[in-house]
Amino acid sequence: MVQSVLGRLILGYRPLWSRARKLAGIQLYVHSDASAMVDTAHLLRTLQELWTASSPPVLLSPQNHQLLCDMLDNAPRGAPWIEVRDRWLSDSTLFARVKAAHQRGLKLVWRGELGRLPEPEVAQCFDNSLLSLRPEDAVAALKPPPVRTGGSPAQPPRAANPLLAGQMYENIESRALMEQCLDHAGALALAGWPAEDVLYSLRHQPQQPSHAVIFRLMKAIDAEQSLETFEDILGQDPILAYRFMVYTNSAALGLRTGIDSLRRGLVMMGYGSIGRWLSDQLPHASNDPNMQPVRESMVMRARLMAQLLDAGIENDLRREIYLCGLLSQLDELLGEPLGAILRRLPLSERIYDATVLRTGPYAGGLQMAAALETDDASAIRHLCETHEMDREEVNRALLRVLSDLDVDRK
């Protein structure tokens, strides 16, 4: 049964970002209890059934030795990429499985340090690699090329940049190193994003909403598309959504009752007023591509939270849950305490309780959505027990959200 395979696993995820700062794929962490027998073939069929042509490519990251062996033995040709950790390859039995899986046509990814690349016999079994950098590799990658002038003596030769083109990199915490990997070394993708350093580099200027999102919403309004479309686009940028709600609740509009949702604000303002407000936002909007993964990650958390807490609830509550997830990291963007930010809006106390006090009916969903962004199986297991969440339903919610993400394959 599908129930049994998803009920026996703990899943987590990490986005893979392309050079264009767009979603390139998803790294799916797969954990199982040590004593549990897992039908990995059924897991792969489940993924195949849920995924569509526009869904993101998947890199499967089995988190224990037995799961990896099962995947290598049972995955059919055409299955998602499968990660193999370098330290596990010292097991000759597992390496034999790797060779057999490669010969069967599986796409395998070697995961390890750039400074300890595999020998040719091992490397030929892999189609790509997920590389981490040692401190000395990072220093060498960031070292600028020597400046030569006509009359100066010859500079000592610079050590070659160690970064390899066409590979994936992980645990890149610096904006400068991220740009080296993606823009100069031709990396295929980055697993995770140095959001903290990107935001720190922009700390001297107020964060602005995305130019692309504003422009897309303006075009939708000009085309007189549906209210649902407006709400969906507006909900793709946390800062734009927040500013919209601040504006709709401002004295300038003079509305008699507080606006506590994006949809209500859209209804109360009307197309013309929204269009004029957006035109005012556009000249100051952000075109920084490095902010795109930061925003998209926050939207993913909101979507996941709404899916986790969706048990046939009414639409207004579903929108409230989504807004709770979307605004839950505004403090990182605005550099203010989250409680002070949210108190400016007449939001439901449920949103404040979940995001600031970590209590109330939405707290479990928000904490779980954040935990699923990691490979911390113990934290996810603890949240399932604490908030009485069914493991299968959590996994199913995660896979639904991930399969619905769009990837530009141009």
Coordinates of C-alpha atoms in Angstrom, one line a residue:
M1 CA 0.0 0.0 0.0
V2 CA 1.0 3.6 -0.6
Q3 CA 0.0 4.3 3.0
S4 CA 2.6 1.9 4.4
V5 CA 5.5 3.3 2.4
L6 CA 4.8 7.0 3.3
G7 CA 3.9 6.1 6.8
R8 CA 7.3 4.4 7.4
L9 CA 9.4 7.3 6.1
I10 CA 10.4 10.7 7.2
L11 CA 11.0 13.1 4.4
G12 CA 12.6 16.6 4.2
Y13 CA 13.7 18.8 1.3
R14 CA 16.2 21.4 0.1
P15 CA 15.8 23.5 -3.1
L16 CA 18.4 23.4 -5.8
W17 CA 18.9 26.8 -7.4
S18 CA 20.2 27.5 -10.9
R19 CA 22.5 30.2 -12.2
A20 CA 19.4 32.2 -13.1
R21 CA 18.4 32.1 -9.4
K22 CA 15.4 30.0 -10.3
L23 CA 14.4 26.6 -8.9
A24 CA 16.3 23.9 -10.7
G25 CA 15.3 20.9 -8.7
I26 CA 14.6 19.5 -5.2
Q27 CA 16.9 17.5 -3.0
L28 CA 14.5 15.1 -1.2
Y29 CA 15.9 13.7 2.1
V30 CA 14.6 10.2 2.8
H31 CA 14.9 8.7 6.3
S32 CA 13.6 5.4 7.7
D33 CA 13.6 3.9 11.1
A34 CA 16.5 1.5 11.6
S35 CA 14.2 -1.5 12.0
A36 CA 11.6 -0.6 9.4
M37 CA 11.5 -2.5 6.1
V38 CA 10.7 0.1 3.4
D39 CA 9.4 -0.7 -0.1
T40 CA 11.6 1.8 -2.0
A41 CA 10.2 0.7 -5.3
H42 CA 6.8 1.8 -4.1
L43 CA 8.2 5.1 -3.0
L44 CA 9.6 5.7 -6.5
R45 CA 6.2 4.7 -8.1
T46 CA 4.5 7.2 -5.7
L47 CA 6.8 10.0 -6.9
Q48 CA 6.2 9.1 -10.5
E49 CA 2.4 9.2 -10.0
L50 CA 2.6 12.6 -8.3
W51 CA 5.1 14.3 -10.6
T52 CA 4.2 16.1 -13.8
A53 CA 6.2 17.4 -16.7
S54 CA 6.5 20.8 -15.0
S55 CA 7.4 19.4 -11.6
P56 CA 11.0 19.9 -10.4
P57 CA 13.7 17.2 -11.0
V58 CA 14.4 15.3 -7.8
L59 CA 17.7 14.3 -6.2
L60 CA 17.0 11.5 -3.8
S61 CA 19.2 11.6 -0.6
P62 CA 18.8 8.4 1.4
Q63 CA 19.9 9.1 4.9
N64 CA 20.9 5.6 5.8
H65 CA 22.9 2.8 4.3
Q66 CA 20.1 0.3 3.9
L67 CA 17.8 2.8 2.2
L68 CA 20.5 3.5 -0.3
C69 CA 21.1 -0.2 -1.0
D70 CA 17.4 -0.7 -1.6
M71 CA 17.2 2.3 -4.0
L72 CA 20.3 1.1 -5.9
D73 CA 18.8 -2.4 -6.2
N74 CA 15.2 -1.5 -7.1
A75 CA 15.1 1.9 -8.9
P76 CA 14.3 1.5 -12.6
R77 CA 16.0 3.3 -15.4
G78 CA 14.5 6.8 -15.6
A79 CA 14.2 7.1 -11.8
P80 CA 15.2 10.4 -10.1
W81 CA 18.9 11.0 -9.4
I82 CA 20.2 9.2 -6.4
E83 CA 22.9 10.6 -4.1
V84 CA 25.7 8.3 -2.8
R85 CA 27.8 9.6 0.0
D86 CA 31.6 9.3 -0.4
R87 CA 32.2 7.7 3.0
W88 CA 29.8 4.9 2.2
L89 CA 31.8 3.8 -0.9
S90 CA 34.5 2.2 1.3
D91 CA 32.0 -0.7 1.6
S92 CA 32.9 -2.9 -1.3
T93 CA 29.4 -4.5 -1.3
L94 CA 27.8 -1.1 -1.7
F95 CA 30.3 -0.1 -4.4
A96 CA 29.3 -3.2 -6.3
R97 CA 25.7 -2.1 -6.1
V98 CA 26.7 1.3 -7.4
K99 CA 28.4 -0.2 -10.4
A100 CA 25.4 -2.4 -11.2
A101 CA 23.0 0.5 -10.8
H102 CA 25.1 2.6 -13.1
Q103 CA 25.3 -0.1 -15.7
R104 CA 21.5 -0.4 -15.5
G105 CA 21.2 3.3 -16.5
L106 CA 20.5 4.9 -13.1
K107 CA 21.7 8.5 -12.7
L108 CA 23.9 8.7 -9.6
V109 CA 25.3 11.7 -7.8
W110 CA 28.6 11.5 -5.8
R111 CA 28.4 13.6 -2.6
G112 CA 31.6 14.6 -0.9
E113 CA 34.3 17.2 -0.5
L114 CA 35.8 18.9 -3.5
G115 CA 39.3 18.3 -2.1
R116 CA 38.7 14.5 -2.0
L117 CA 37.3 13.7 -5.4
P118 CA 36.9 10.0 -6.2
E119 CA 39.4 7.8 -8.2
P120 CA 38.5 7.4 -11.9
E121 CA 37.1 3.9 -11.4
V122 CA 34.6 5.3 -8.9
A123 CA 34.0 8.6 -10.7
Q124 CA 32.9 6.9 -13.9
C125 CA 29.9 5.5 -12.1
F126 CA 28.5 9.0 -11.5
D127 CA 26.7 11.5 -13.7
N128 CA 27.2 14.5 -11.4
S129 CA 28.4 15.4 -7.9
L130 CA 27.2 17.4 -4.9
L131 CA 30.3 19.1 -3.6
S132 CA 31.2 20.8 -0.3
L133 CA 34.2 23.1 0.0
R134 CA 36.9 23.0 2.6
P135 CA 38.0 26.4 4.0
E136 CA 41.1 26.3 1.8
D137 CA 39.0 25.6 -1.3
A138 CA 36.8 28.6 -0.5
V139 CA 39.8 30.9 0.0
A140 CA 41.3 29.8 -3.3
A141 CA 38.0 30.2 -5.2
L142 CA 37.6 33.8 -3.9
K143 CA 41.1 34.9 -4.5
P144 CA 41.1 37.5 -7.3
P145 CA 43.3 37.0 -10.4
P146 CA 46.6 38.9 -10.2
V147 CA 46.7 42.4 -11.7
R148 CA 49.4 42.8 -14.3
T149 CA 50.8 46.1 -15.5
G150 CA 53.2 46.7 -18.3
G151 CA 56.3 47.6 -16.3
S152 CA 55.8 45.4 -13.3
P153 CA 57.7 42.2 -12.6
A154 CA 56.0 39.0 -13.3
Q155 CA 53.5 38.0 -10.6
P156 CA 53.9 34.6 -9.0
P157 CA 51.5 32.1 -10.6
R158 CA 48.1 31.9 -9.0
A159 CA 46.8 28.6 -7.8
A160 CA 44.1 27.4 -10.1
N161 CA 40.5 28.0 -9.1
P162 CA 39.4 24.7 -7.6
L163 CA 35.8 25.0 -8.6
L164 CA 34.5 22.5 -11.2
A165 CA 32.0 23.5 -13.9
G166 CA 28.8 21.6 -14.3
Q167 CA 28.6 20.3 -10.7
M168 CA 26.3 21.0 -7.8
Y169 CA 27.5 22.6 -4.6
E170 CA 26.2 22.6 -1.0
N171 CA 26.7 24.5 2.3
I172 CA 27.7 27.7 0.5
E173 CA 27.1 30.3 3.2
S174 CA 28.7 33.3 1.5
R175 CA 27.1 35.5 -1.2
A176 CA 30.5 36.0 -2.8
L177 CA 31.2 32.3 -2.9
M178 CA 27.7 31.6 -4.3
E179 CA 28.4 34.1 -7.1
Q180 CA 31.8 32.4 -7.8
C181 CA 30.1 29.0 -8.0
L182 CA 27.1 30.0 -10.2
D183 CA 28.4 33.0 -12.2
H184 CA 32.1 32.3 -12.8
A185 CA 32.6 28.5 -12.3
G186 CA 29.5 27.4 -14.2
A187 CA 28.0 25.3 -11.4
L188 CA 24.9 23.4 -12.4
A189 CA 23.1 24.3 -9.2
L190 CA 23.4 25.3 -5.5
A191 CA 21.7 23.1 -2.8
G192 CA 20.3 25.6 -0.4
W193 CA 20.9 29.4 -0.5
P194 CA 23.1 31.8 1.5
A195 CA 20.0 33.8 2.5
E196 CA 21.5 35.2 5.7
D197 CA 24.6 36.6 3.9
V198 CA 22.5 37.9 1.0
L199 CA 20.3 39.8 3.4
Y200 CA 23.3 41.1 5.4
S201 CA 24.9 42.5 2.2
L202 CA 21.7 44.5 1.7
R203 CA 21.3 45.7 5.3
H204 CA 22.0 49.3 4.5
Q205 CA 19.0 49.7 2.2
P206 CA 15.3 48.9 2.9
Q207 CA 14.1 45.7 1.4
Q208 CA 11.8 46.2 -1.6
P209 CA 9.2 43.9 -3.2
S210 CA 10.1 42.1 -6.4
H211 CA 9.8 44.1 -9.6
A212 CA 8.8 40.9 -11.5
V213 CA 6.0 40.1 -9.1
I214 CA 4.6 43.7 -9.2
F215 CA 4.8 43.8 -13.0
R216 CA 3.1 40.4 -13.3
L217 CA 0.2 41.6 -11.0
M218 CA -0.1 44.8 -13.0
K219 CA -0.5 42.8 -16.2
A220 CA -3.0 40.5 -14.6
I221 CA -5.1 43.5 -13.6
D222 CA -4.9 45.1 -17.1
A223 CA -6.1 41.7 -18.5
E224 CA -9.0 41.7 -16.0
Q225 CA -8.1 38.3 -14.7
S226 CA -9.8 36.6 -11.8
L227 CA -9.6 37.7 -8.1
E228 CA -8.0 34.3 -7.4
T229 CA -5.2 35.1 -9.8
F230 CA -4.5 38.5 -8.2
E231 CA -4.4 36.9 -4.8
D232 CA -2.1 34.2 -5.9
I233 CA 0.4 36.6 -7.5
L234 CA 0.2 39.0 -4.5
G235 CA 0.9 36.1 -2.2
Q236 CA 4.2 35.3 -4.0
D237 CA 6.1 38.2 -2.3
P238 CA 6.0 38.6 1.5
I239 CA 7.0 42.2 1.4
L240 CA 4.5 43.2 -1.3
A241 CA 1.7 41.3 0.6
Y242 CA 2.7 43.1 3.8
R243 CA 2.8 46.5 2.2
F244 CA -0.5 45.9 0.5
M245 CA -2.1 45.1 3.9
V246 CA -0.5 48.1 5.6
Y247 CA -1.8 50.4 2.8
T248 CA -5.4 49.0 2.8
N249 CA -5.5 49.6 6.6
S250 CA -4.1 53.1 6.4
A251 CA -6.0 56.2 7.2
A252 CA -5.5 57.3 3.5
L253 CA -8.2 54.8 2.4
G254 CA -10.5 55.5 5.3
L255 CA -12.1 52.1 5.4
R256 CA -14.3 51.6 8.4
T257 CA -13.2 48.0 9.2
G258 CA -9.8 46.5 9.4
I259 CA -8.5 44.4 6.4
D260 CA -7.3 41.1 7.7
S261 CA -6.6 39.2 4.5
L262 CA -5.2 39.8 1.0
R263 CA -8.5 38.8 -0.6
R264 CA -10.6 41.3 1.4
G265 CA -8.1 44.1 0.6
L266 CA -8.4 43.3 -3.1
V267 CA -12.2 43.3 -3.0
M268 CA -12.3 46.6 -1.1
M269 CA -9.8 48.5 -3.2
G270 CA -11.0 47.7 -6.7
Y271 CA -8.9 47.3 -9.9
G272 CA -8.1 51.0 -10.5
S273 CA -6.9 51.7 -7.0
I274 CA -4.7 48.5 -7.0
G275 CA -3.2 49.4 -10.3
R276 CA -2.3 53.0 -9.1
W277 CA -0.8 51.6 -5.9
L278 CA 1.3 49.1 -7.8
S279 CA 2.5 51.9 -10.2
D280 CA 3.8 53.7 -7.1
Q281 CA 5.6 50.6 -5.9
L282 CA 7.3 49.8 -9.2
P283 CA 10.0 52.5 -9.4
H284 CA 11.5 51.4 -6.1
A285 CA 11.1 47.6 -6.6
S286 CA 14.0 45.2 -6.4
N287 CA 15.6 43.6 -9.4
D288 CA 18.3 41.8 -7.3
P289 CA 18.3 38.2 -8.6
N290 CA 19.9 37.0 -5.4
M291 CA 16.7 37.8 -3.5
Q292 CA 14.6 35.6 -5.7
P293 CA 15.5 32.3 -3.9
V294 CA 14.9 34.0 -0.5
R295 CA 11.4 35.0 -1.5
E296 CA 10.6 31.7 -3.1
S297 CA 11.7 29.7 -0.1
M298 CA 9.3 31.8 2.1
V299 CA 6.5 31.1 -0.4
M300 CA 7.3 27.4 -0.3
R301 CA 7.0 27.4 3.5
A302 CA 3.6 29.2 3.3
R303 CA 2.3 26.7 0.7
L304 CA 3.5 23.8 2.8
M305 CA 2.0 25.1 6.0
A306 CA -1.4 25.6 4.3
Q307 CA -1.2 22.0 2.9
L308 CA -0.2 20.6 6.3
L309 CA -3.2 22.2 8.1
D310 CA -5.7 21.6 5.3
A311 CA -8.3 19.1 6.5
G312 CA -11.3 20.3 4.5
I313 CA -11.3 23.7 6.1
E314 CA -13.1 26.6 4.6
N315 CA -11.3 28.9 2.1
D316 CA -11.0 31.9 4.5
L317 CA -9.1 29.8 7.0
R318 CA -6.9 28.3 4.4
R319 CA -6.0 31.8 3.2
E320 CA -5.3 32.8 6.8
I321 CA -3.0 29.8 7.3
Y322 CA -1.1 30.7 4.1
L323 CA -0.7 34.3 5.2
C324 CA 0.6 33.1 8.5
G325 CA 3.4 31.1 6.8
L326 CA 4.1 33.9 4.3
L327 CA 4.6 36.6 7.0
S328 CA 6.4 34.3 9.4
Q329 CA 9.9 35.4 8.3
L330 CA 9.2 39.1 7.7
D331 CA 11.6 40.0 10.5
E332 CA 14.5 38.6 8.4
L333 CA 13.5 40.9 5.5
L334 CA 12.6 44.1 7.4
G335 CA 15.2 43.8 10.3
E336 CA 12.5 44.4 13.0
P337 CA 11.0 42.2 15.7
L338 CA 8.3 40.1 14.1
G339 CA 5.8 41.0 16.9
A340 CA 6.1 44.7 16.2
I341 CA 5.7 44.1 12.5
L342 CA 2.5 42.1 12.8
R343 CA 0.9 44.4 15.4
R344 CA 0.6 47.0 12.7
L345 CA -2.0 44.9 11.0
P346 CA -5.4 43.8 12.2
L347 CA -4.5 40.1 11.7
S348 CA -6.1 37.2 13.4
E349 CA -4.6 36.5 16.9
R350 CA -3.9 32.9 15.6
I351 CA -1.2 34.3 13.2
Y352 CA 0.5 36.3 16.0
D353 CA 0.3 33.3 18.4
A354 CA 1.9 30.9 15.9
T355 CA 4.6 33.2 14.6
V356 CA 5.6 35.1 17.7
L357 CA 4.5 33.1 20.7
R358 CA 4.7 29.6 19.0
T359 CA 1.3 28.6 20.4
G360 CA -2.2 28.2 19.1
P361 CA -3.8 26.1 16.4
Y362 CA -1.3 27.1 13.6
A363 CA 1.9 26.6 15.6
G364 CA 2.3 22.9 14.8
G365 CA 1.9 23.5 11.1
L366 CA 4.3 26.4 11.0
Q367 CA 7.0 24.5 13.0
M368 CA 6.6 21.4 10.9
A369 CA 6.9 23.4 7.6
A370 CA 10.1 24.9 8.9
A371 CA 11.4 21.4 10.1
L372 CA 10.7 19.9 6.7
E373 CA 13.3 22.3 5.2
T374 CA 16.0 20.3 6.9
D375 CA 17.3 16.7 7.1
D376 CA 16.6 16.6 10.9
A377 CA 14.5 13.5 11.2
S378 CA 14.4 13.6 15.0
A379 CA 12.9 17.1 15.0
I380 CA 10.2 16.0 12.5
R381 CA 9.5 12.9 14.4
H382 CA 9.2 14.9 17.6
L383 CA 6.8 17.4 16.0
C384 CA 4.6 14.6 14.7
E385 CA 4.3 13.2 18.2
T386 CA 3.9 16.6 20.0
H387 CA 1.2 17.9 17.6
E388 CA -0.4 14.4 16.8
M389 CA 0.4 14.7 13.1
D390 CA 0.2 11.5 11.1
R391 CA 3.6 10.9 9.4
E392 CA 2.0 9.7 6.2
E393 CA -0.2 12.8 5.9
V394 CA 2.9 15.0 6.6
N395 CA 4.8 13.3 3.8
R396 CA 1.9 13.4 1.4
A397 CA 1.4 17.1 2.0
L398 CA 5.1 17.7 1.4
L399 CA 5.1 15.7 -1.9
R400 CA 2.0 17.6 -3.1
V401 CA 3.6 20.9 -2.6
L402 CA 6.9 19.9 -4.2
S403 CA 5.3 18.4 -7.2
D404 CA 3.2 21.5 -7.7
L405 CA 6.3 23.7 -8.0
D406 CA 7.1 24.9 -11.5
V407 CA 10.6 24.7 -13.0
D408 CA 11.6 26.7 -16.1
R409 CA 13.3 24.0 -18.3
K410 CA 14.5 26.4 -21.0

